[in-house]
Amino acid sequence: MSGLLALLDDVAALAKLAAAQVDDVAGQAAKVGAKAAGVVVDDAAVTPKYVTGLPAVREIPIVAKIARGSLYNKLVILLPAAMLLNAFAPWVLMPLLMIGGAYLCFEGAEKVLHVLYPKSDDHHAPETIDAAHLERERVAGAIKTDFILSAEIMTISLAAIEADSLWIEGVVLAAVAVGITLLVYGSVAVLVKADDMGLRMHQTGRLAATRALGLRIVNGMPSVMTFISTVGTAAMLWVGGSIVLHGLDELGWHAPYAWIHHAAEAAAHAVPAIAGAAAWIVTAGLDGFFGLALGFLLIPVVKYLIEPLAGLVRPGKSH
């Protein structure tokens, strides 16, 4: 009987430990996912364009295919690679994180540049391409783009994990990968079908209020997509700038990070009633401004150096 009680006591202790670790994983996953917010919002803003011009009945299947490809990118390729780097070459993570942050700044600045200097899009899909072929091309292109965004998400997430155990790091990273993918592509599915739902409500609603609401949804979706894209761009610049500044501070160049920190402290002291909010606004704003400036500097580098070099290693591509 004493042996049985001791065994039950051990089982209870193990259950408590497991519960604590599950709580730790959940808490870490929530905190780490918040760190990747900029990339997540941008991912949700970018993906709906891949279903434009294709039959409405194919929109959800296309989003599902991209989501499956995204999960494959994160769980099968990027998660093992990130864990191996973290175990055997952790010094690589900060430069990789800074490269990802610089890429976010470049993408955000390019979006701002397109708003300031819009270009007419004269490139249309050839009429000879059938819908099935166009769908395959769109899905393949979306999965390639997702690979870059997913790499940023996984690198940002890994750097934010605070865990002593390798397996907890892996579980948290997997939980973030699955959770972010479901959040992003679930949101995308709702966005791409919202106008269809609104049109159906407007055409078949029994009540005048229902039909009016449907019309409001249809008319409001372009504004919603513009808002999401704007928030995504701002988040990219904020997160990207913050990552690069933090990396520079870690590598020994403390001045930019310290200056922004002092400015945030001064803002907090100036308005003590909302000290936390004031410090965050100043920090995010200056991080975003730095990210925008860095992105503008990177645009000619990418256009005149990186893209030509990429063209040399892909001779089959015609530009």
Short mmCIF file of C-alpha atoms in Angstrom, two decimals:
data_model
loop_
_atom_site.label_atom_id
_atom_site.label_comp_id
_atom_site.label_asym_id
_atom_site.label_seq_id
_atom_site.Cartn_x
_atom_site.Cartn_y
_atom_site.Cartn_z
CA MET A 1 0.00 0.00 0.00
CA SER A 2 2.84 2.40 0.85
CA GLY A 3 4.47 1.57 -2.51
CA LEU A 4 1.20 2.23 -4.33
CA LEU A 5 0.75 5.58 -2.54
CA ALA A 6 4.33 6.53 -3.39
CA LEU A 7 3.67 5.66 -7.04
CA LEU A 8 0.48 7.74 -7.07
CA ASP A 9 2.40 10.60 -5.47
CA ASP A 10 5.03 10.37 -8.24
CA VAL A 11 2.29 10.33 -10.88
CA ALA A 12 0.70 13.41 -9.34
CA ALA A 13 4.07 15.17 -9.28
CA LEU A 14 4.66 14.30 -12.92
CA ALA A 15 1.16 15.52 -13.81
CA LYS A 16 1.84 18.83 -12.05
CA LEU A 17 5.16 19.16 -13.89
CA ALA A 18 3.49 18.37 -17.22
CA ALA A 19 0.72 20.89 -16.52
CA ALA A 20 3.28 23.55 -15.62
CA GLN A 21 5.21 22.84 -18.82
CA VAL A 22 2.02 22.99 -20.89
CA ASP A 23 1.23 26.36 -19.30
CA ASP A 24 4.79 27.46 -20.02
CA VAL A 25 4.49 26.36 -23.66
CA ALA A 26 1.15 28.16 -24.07
CA GLY A 27 2.44 31.34 -22.43
CA GLN A 28 5.66 31.29 -24.45
CA ALA A 29 3.74 30.65 -27.69
CA ALA A 30 1.42 33.61 -27.03
CA LYS A 31 4.31 35.95 -26.20
CA VAL A 32 6.46 34.76 -29.10
CA GLY A 33 3.56 35.01 -31.55
CA ALA A 34 3.07 38.65 -30.55
CA LYS A 35 6.72 39.34 -31.44
CA ALA A 36 6.04 38.21 -35.02
CA ALA A 37 2.97 40.46 -35.38
CA GLY A 38 4.44 42.58 -38.16
CA VAL A 39 5.09 39.64 -40.45
CA VAL A 40 1.73 38.05 -39.61
CA VAL A 41 -0.26 41.16 -40.55
CA ASP A 42 1.70 41.54 -43.75
CA ASP A 43 1.13 37.87 -44.61
CA ALA A 44 -2.62 38.32 -44.17
CA ALA A 45 -2.54 41.49 -46.29
CA VAL A 46 -0.49 39.94 -49.12
CA THR A 47 -2.20 36.57 -49.58
CA PRO A 48 -5.66 37.66 -50.90
CA LYS A 49 -4.08 38.99 -54.11
CA TYR A 50 -3.30 35.41 -55.18
CA VAL A 51 -6.98 34.60 -55.73
CA THR A 52 -7.70 37.75 -57.77
CA GLY A 53 -9.00 36.95 -61.27
CA LEU A 54 -9.77 33.30 -60.50
CA PRO A 55 -13.24 31.71 -60.14
CA ALA A 56 -14.88 32.41 -56.79
CA VAL A 57 -15.49 28.69 -56.23
CA ARG A 58 -11.70 28.13 -56.24
CA GLU A 59 -10.86 30.80 -53.65
CA ILE A 60 -11.08 28.64 -50.51
CA PRO A 61 -9.30 25.61 -52.12
CA ILE A 62 -6.47 27.93 -53.21
CA VAL A 63 -6.14 29.41 -49.71
CA ALA A 64 -6.13 25.85 -48.29
CA LYS A 65 -3.33 24.80 -50.67
CA ILE A 66 -1.25 27.82 -49.69
CA ALA A 67 -1.89 27.10 -45.99
CA ARG A 68 -0.72 23.48 -46.42
CA GLY A 69 2.41 24.72 -48.19
CA SER A 70 2.99 27.22 -45.39
CA LEU A 71 2.75 24.51 -42.73
CA TYR A 72 5.18 22.36 -44.71
CA ASN A 73 7.60 25.30 -44.94
CA LYS A 74 7.44 25.96 -41.21
CA LEU A 75 7.29 22.45 -39.71
CA VAL A 76 9.28 20.30 -42.14
CA ILE A 77 11.96 22.71 -43.40
CA LEU A 78 12.33 25.76 -41.17
CA LEU A 79 11.71 24.32 -37.69
CA PRO A 80 14.43 21.61 -37.91
CA ALA A 81 16.83 24.09 -39.52
CA ALA A 82 16.17 26.67 -36.79
CA MET A 83 16.63 24.10 -34.01
CA LEU A 84 19.91 22.83 -35.52
CA LEU A 85 21.25 26.36 -35.83
CA ASN A 86 20.21 27.17 -32.29
CA ALA A 87 21.91 24.02 -30.99
CA PHE A 88 25.16 24.11 -32.98
CA ALA A 89 25.60 27.68 -34.29
CA PRO A 90 23.55 30.06 -32.11
CA TRP A 91 25.79 32.96 -33.13
CA VAL A 92 24.21 32.77 -36.61
CA LEU A 93 20.73 33.62 -35.31
CA MET A 94 21.29 37.34 -34.68
CA PRO A 95 22.72 38.06 -38.17
CA LEU A 96 19.88 36.02 -39.70
CA LEU A 97 17.38 37.92 -37.58
CA MET A 98 18.88 41.24 -38.72
CA ILE A 99 18.73 40.12 -42.36
CA GLY A 100 15.07 39.27 -41.88
CA GLY A 101 14.48 42.64 -40.22
CA ALA A 102 16.23 44.43 -43.09
CA TYR A 103 14.04 42.52 -45.55
CA LEU A 104 10.94 43.70 -43.68
CA CYS A 105 12.21 47.29 -43.89
CA PHE A 106 12.85 46.89 -47.63
CA GLU A 107 9.38 45.44 -48.26
CA GLY A 108 7.71 48.16 -46.19
CA ALA A 109 9.65 50.97 -47.88
CA GLU A 110 8.85 49.53 -51.31
CA LYS A 111 5.14 49.57 -50.46
CA VAL A 112 5.40 53.19 -49.32
CA LEU A 113 7.27 54.07 -52.52
CA HIS A 114 4.53 52.50 -54.63
CA VAL A 115 1.94 54.60 -52.81
CA LEU A 116 3.94 57.80 -53.33
CA TYR A 117 4.75 57.02 -56.96
CA PRO A 118 2.06 54.66 -58.26
CA LYS A 119 2.68 52.82 -61.50
CA SER A 120 0.02 51.64 -63.91
CA ASP A 121 -0.05 47.87 -64.13
CA ASP A 122 0.12 47.04 -67.83
CA HIS A 123 1.01 43.40 -67.29
CA HIS A 124 -1.92 41.05 -67.65
CA ALA A 125 -2.00 37.28 -67.69
CA PRO A 126 -1.95 35.96 -71.25
CA GLU A 127 -5.37 34.90 -72.45
CA THR A 128 -3.95 31.52 -73.52
CA ILE A 129 -3.29 30.52 -69.90
CA ASP A 130 -6.20 28.48 -68.56
CA ALA A 131 -7.55 28.91 -65.03
CA ALA A 132 -6.03 25.64 -63.77
CA HIS A 133 -2.55 26.59 -64.97
CA LEU A 134 -2.91 30.10 -63.54
CA GLU A 135 -4.02 28.60 -60.21
CA ARG A 136 -0.95 26.35 -60.07
CA GLU A 137 1.31 29.32 -60.82
CA ARG A 138 -0.38 31.49 -58.19
CA VAL A 139 -0.18 28.77 -55.50
CA ALA A 140 3.49 28.08 -56.26
CA GLY A 141 4.30 31.80 -56.15
CA ALA A 142 2.39 32.27 -52.89
CA ILE A 143 4.20 29.35 -51.22
CA LYS A 144 7.58 30.77 -52.29
CA THR A 145 6.67 34.16 -50.85
CA ASP A 146 5.34 32.47 -47.71
CA PHE A 147 8.70 30.68 -47.29
CA ILE A 148 10.46 34.04 -46.85
CA LEU A 149 7.79 35.36 -44.46
CA SER A 150 7.74 32.05 -42.56
CA ALA A 151 11.53 32.11 -42.21
CA GLU A 152 11.24 35.56 -40.63
CA ILE A 153 8.44 34.39 -38.33
CA MET A 154 10.40 31.33 -37.18
CA THR A 155 13.64 33.29 -36.64
CA ILE A 156 11.87 36.06 -34.72
CA SER A 157 9.98 33.47 -32.68
CA LEU A 158 13.08 31.41 -31.85
CA ALA A 159 14.95 34.51 -30.69
CA ALA A 160 12.04 35.42 -28.38
CA ILE A 161 11.68 31.99 -26.72
CA GLU A 162 12.90 31.82 -23.13
CA ALA A 163 13.21 28.13 -22.28
CA ASP A 164 15.89 25.95 -20.71
CA SER A 165 14.82 22.79 -22.49
CA LEU A 166 15.44 22.06 -26.16
CA TRP A 167 12.19 20.12 -26.49
CA ILE A 168 10.17 23.00 -25.01
CA GLU A 169 11.76 25.32 -27.58
CA GLY A 170 10.74 22.90 -30.32
CA VAL A 171 7.18 22.52 -29.03
CA VAL A 172 6.75 26.30 -28.62
CA LEU A 173 8.11 26.89 -32.12
CA ALA A 174 5.76 24.24 -33.56
CA ALA A 175 2.81 25.72 -31.65
CA VAL A 176 3.63 29.20 -32.99
CA ALA A 177 3.97 27.82 -36.53
CA VAL A 178 0.60 26.06 -36.44
CA GLY A 179 -1.19 28.86 -34.58
CA ILE A 180 0.06 31.64 -36.85
CA THR A 181 -0.72 29.64 -39.99
CA LEU A 182 -4.29 28.96 -38.84
CA LEU A 183 -4.74 32.60 -37.81
CA VAL A 184 -3.35 34.04 -41.04
CA TYR A 185 -5.05 31.76 -43.54
CA GLY A 186 -8.27 31.54 -41.55
CA SER A 187 -8.41 35.35 -41.68
CA VAL A 188 -7.56 35.30 -45.39
CA ALA A 189 -10.38 32.82 -46.07
CA VAL A 190 -12.84 35.13 -44.30
CA LEU A 191 -11.55 38.16 -46.19
CA VAL A 192 -11.72 36.62 -49.66
CA LYS A 193 -15.26 35.33 -49.11
CA ALA A 194 -16.63 38.40 -47.31
CA ASP A 195 -17.65 40.17 -50.52
CA ASP A 196 -19.41 37.02 -51.81
CA MET A 197 -21.25 36.69 -48.51
CA GLY A 198 -22.22 40.36 -48.61
CA LEU A 199 -23.45 40.07 -52.21
CA ARG A 200 -25.55 37.01 -51.30
CA MET A 201 -27.04 38.86 -48.33
CA HIS A 202 -27.86 41.84 -50.55
CA GLN A 203 -29.49 39.74 -53.25
CA THR A 204 -31.37 37.16 -51.17
CA GLY A 205 -31.91 38.79 -47.77
CA ARG A 206 -35.50 38.76 -46.58
CA LEU A 207 -35.18 41.93 -44.52
CA ALA A 208 -34.27 45.37 -45.83
CA ALA A 209 -31.69 45.68 -43.02
CA THR A 210 -30.01 42.42 -44.12
CA ARG A 211 -29.85 43.56 -47.74
CA ALA A 212 -28.45 46.94 -46.67
CA LEU A 213 -25.83 45.25 -44.48
CA GLY A 214 -24.81 43.03 -47.40
CA LEU A 215 -24.36 46.07 -49.63
CA ARG A 216 -22.29 47.79 -46.93
CA ILE A 217 -20.02 44.72 -46.70
CA VAL A 218 -19.49 44.65 -50.49
CA ASN A 219 -18.79 48.38 -50.67
CA GLY A 220 -16.61 48.34 -47.56
CA MET A 221 -14.25 45.47 -48.48
CA PRO A 222 -11.86 47.60 -50.60
CA SER A 223 -11.44 49.96 -47.64
CA VAL A 224 -10.92 47.02 -45.28
CA MET A 225 -8.21 45.58 -47.53
CA THR A 226 -6.54 48.99 -47.81
CA PHE A 227 -6.61 49.37 -44.02
CA ILE A 228 -5.10 45.90 -43.49
CA SER A 229 -2.39 46.62 -46.05
CA THR A 230 -1.59 49.96 -44.37
CA VAL A 231 -1.40 48.39 -40.91
CA GLY A 232 0.73 45.59 -42.33
CA THR A 233 3.18 48.05 -43.88
CA ALA A 234 3.45 50.08 -40.65
CA ALA A 235 3.94 46.88 -38.62
CA MET A 236 6.65 45.66 -41.02
CA LEU A 237 8.61 48.90 -40.68
CA TRP A 238 8.18 48.95 -36.90
CA VAL A 239 9.17 45.31 -36.37
CA GLY A 240 11.94 45.37 -38.97
CA GLY A 241 13.45 48.57 -37.60
CA SER A 242 13.22 47.26 -34.05
CA ILE A 243 14.98 44.00 -34.97
CA VAL A 244 17.85 45.76 -36.76
CA LEU A 245 18.29 48.32 -33.95
CA HIS A 246 18.31 45.59 -31.31
CA GLY A 247 20.81 43.60 -33.38
CA LEU A 248 23.11 46.61 -33.75
CA ASP A 249 22.94 47.10 -29.97
CA GLU A 250 23.82 43.43 -29.42
CA LEU A 251 26.76 43.69 -31.84
CA GLY A 252 28.21 46.72 -30.04
CA TRP A 253 26.76 49.80 -31.77
CA HIS A 254 24.65 51.07 -28.88
CA ALA A 255 23.96 54.68 -29.91
CA PRO A 256 20.74 54.37 -32.04
CA TYR A 257 19.03 51.92 -29.67
CA ALA A 258 20.05 53.96 -26.59
CA TRP A 259 18.87 57.24 -28.16
CA ILE A 260 15.41 55.80 -28.90
CA HIS A 261 15.26 54.34 -25.37
CA HIS A 262 16.06 57.75 -23.85
CA ALA A 263 13.47 59.45 -26.09
CA ALA A 264 10.83 56.95 -24.94
CA GLU A 265 11.75 57.57 -21.28
CA ALA A 266 11.49 61.34 -21.84
CA ALA A 267 8.03 60.92 -23.40
CA ALA A 268 6.94 58.76 -20.45
CA HIS A 269 8.08 61.41 -17.95
CA ALA A 270 6.39 64.17 -19.97
CA VAL A 271 2.95 62.52 -19.72
CA PRO A 272 3.01 60.36 -16.57
CA ALA A 273 -0.74 59.66 -16.80
CA ILE A 274 -0.14 57.53 -19.89
CA ALA A 275 3.57 56.84 -19.40
CA GLY A 276 3.50 53.31 -20.79
CA ALA A 277 1.50 54.22 -23.88
CA ALA A 278 3.64 57.30 -24.55
CA ALA A 279 6.87 55.29 -24.30
CA TRP A 280 5.51 52.62 -26.64
CA ILE A 281 4.26 55.16 -29.22
CA VAL A 282 7.61 56.96 -29.31
CA THR A 283 9.57 53.69 -29.50
CA ALA A 284 7.38 52.20 -32.23
CA GLY A 285 7.33 55.47 -34.18
CA LEU A 286 11.11 55.92 -34.11
CA ASP A 287 11.70 52.23 -34.84
CA GLY A 288 9.36 52.55 -37.82
CA PHE A 289 11.05 55.75 -39.03
CA PHE A 290 14.44 54.03 -38.83
CA GLY A 291 13.00 51.03 -40.67
CA LEU A 292 11.62 53.26 -43.42
CA ALA A 293 14.95 55.08 -43.85
CA LEU A 294 16.83 51.77 -43.95
CA GLY A 295 14.33 50.37 -46.44
CA PHE A 296 14.75 53.35 -48.77
CA LEU A 297 18.52 52.84 -48.64
CA LEU A 298 18.12 49.16 -49.47
CA ILE A 299 15.85 49.67 -52.51
CA PRO A 300 18.67 50.72 -54.90
CA VAL A 301 20.95 48.04 -53.43
CA VAL A 302 18.38 45.35 -54.21
CA LYS A 303 17.51 46.78 -57.63
CA TYR A 304 21.02 47.44 -58.94
CA LEU A 305 23.08 44.81 -57.12
CA ILE A 306 21.14 41.89 -55.63
CA GLU A 307 18.62 41.42 -58.46
CA PRO A 308 21.29 41.45 -61.24
CA LEU A 309 23.38 38.96 -59.25
CA ALA A 310 20.32 36.76 -58.77
CA GLY A 311 19.72 36.95 -62.52
CA LEU A 312 23.24 35.66 -63.17
CA VAL A 313 22.66 32.52 -61.11
CA ARG A 314 19.32 31.97 -62.87
CA PRO A 315 20.29 32.28 -66.54
CA GLY A 316 17.05 30.67 -67.68
CA LYS A 317 15.07 33.67 -66.42
CA SER A 318 14.36 36.40 -68.92
CA HIS A 319 13.85 39.95 -67.62
#
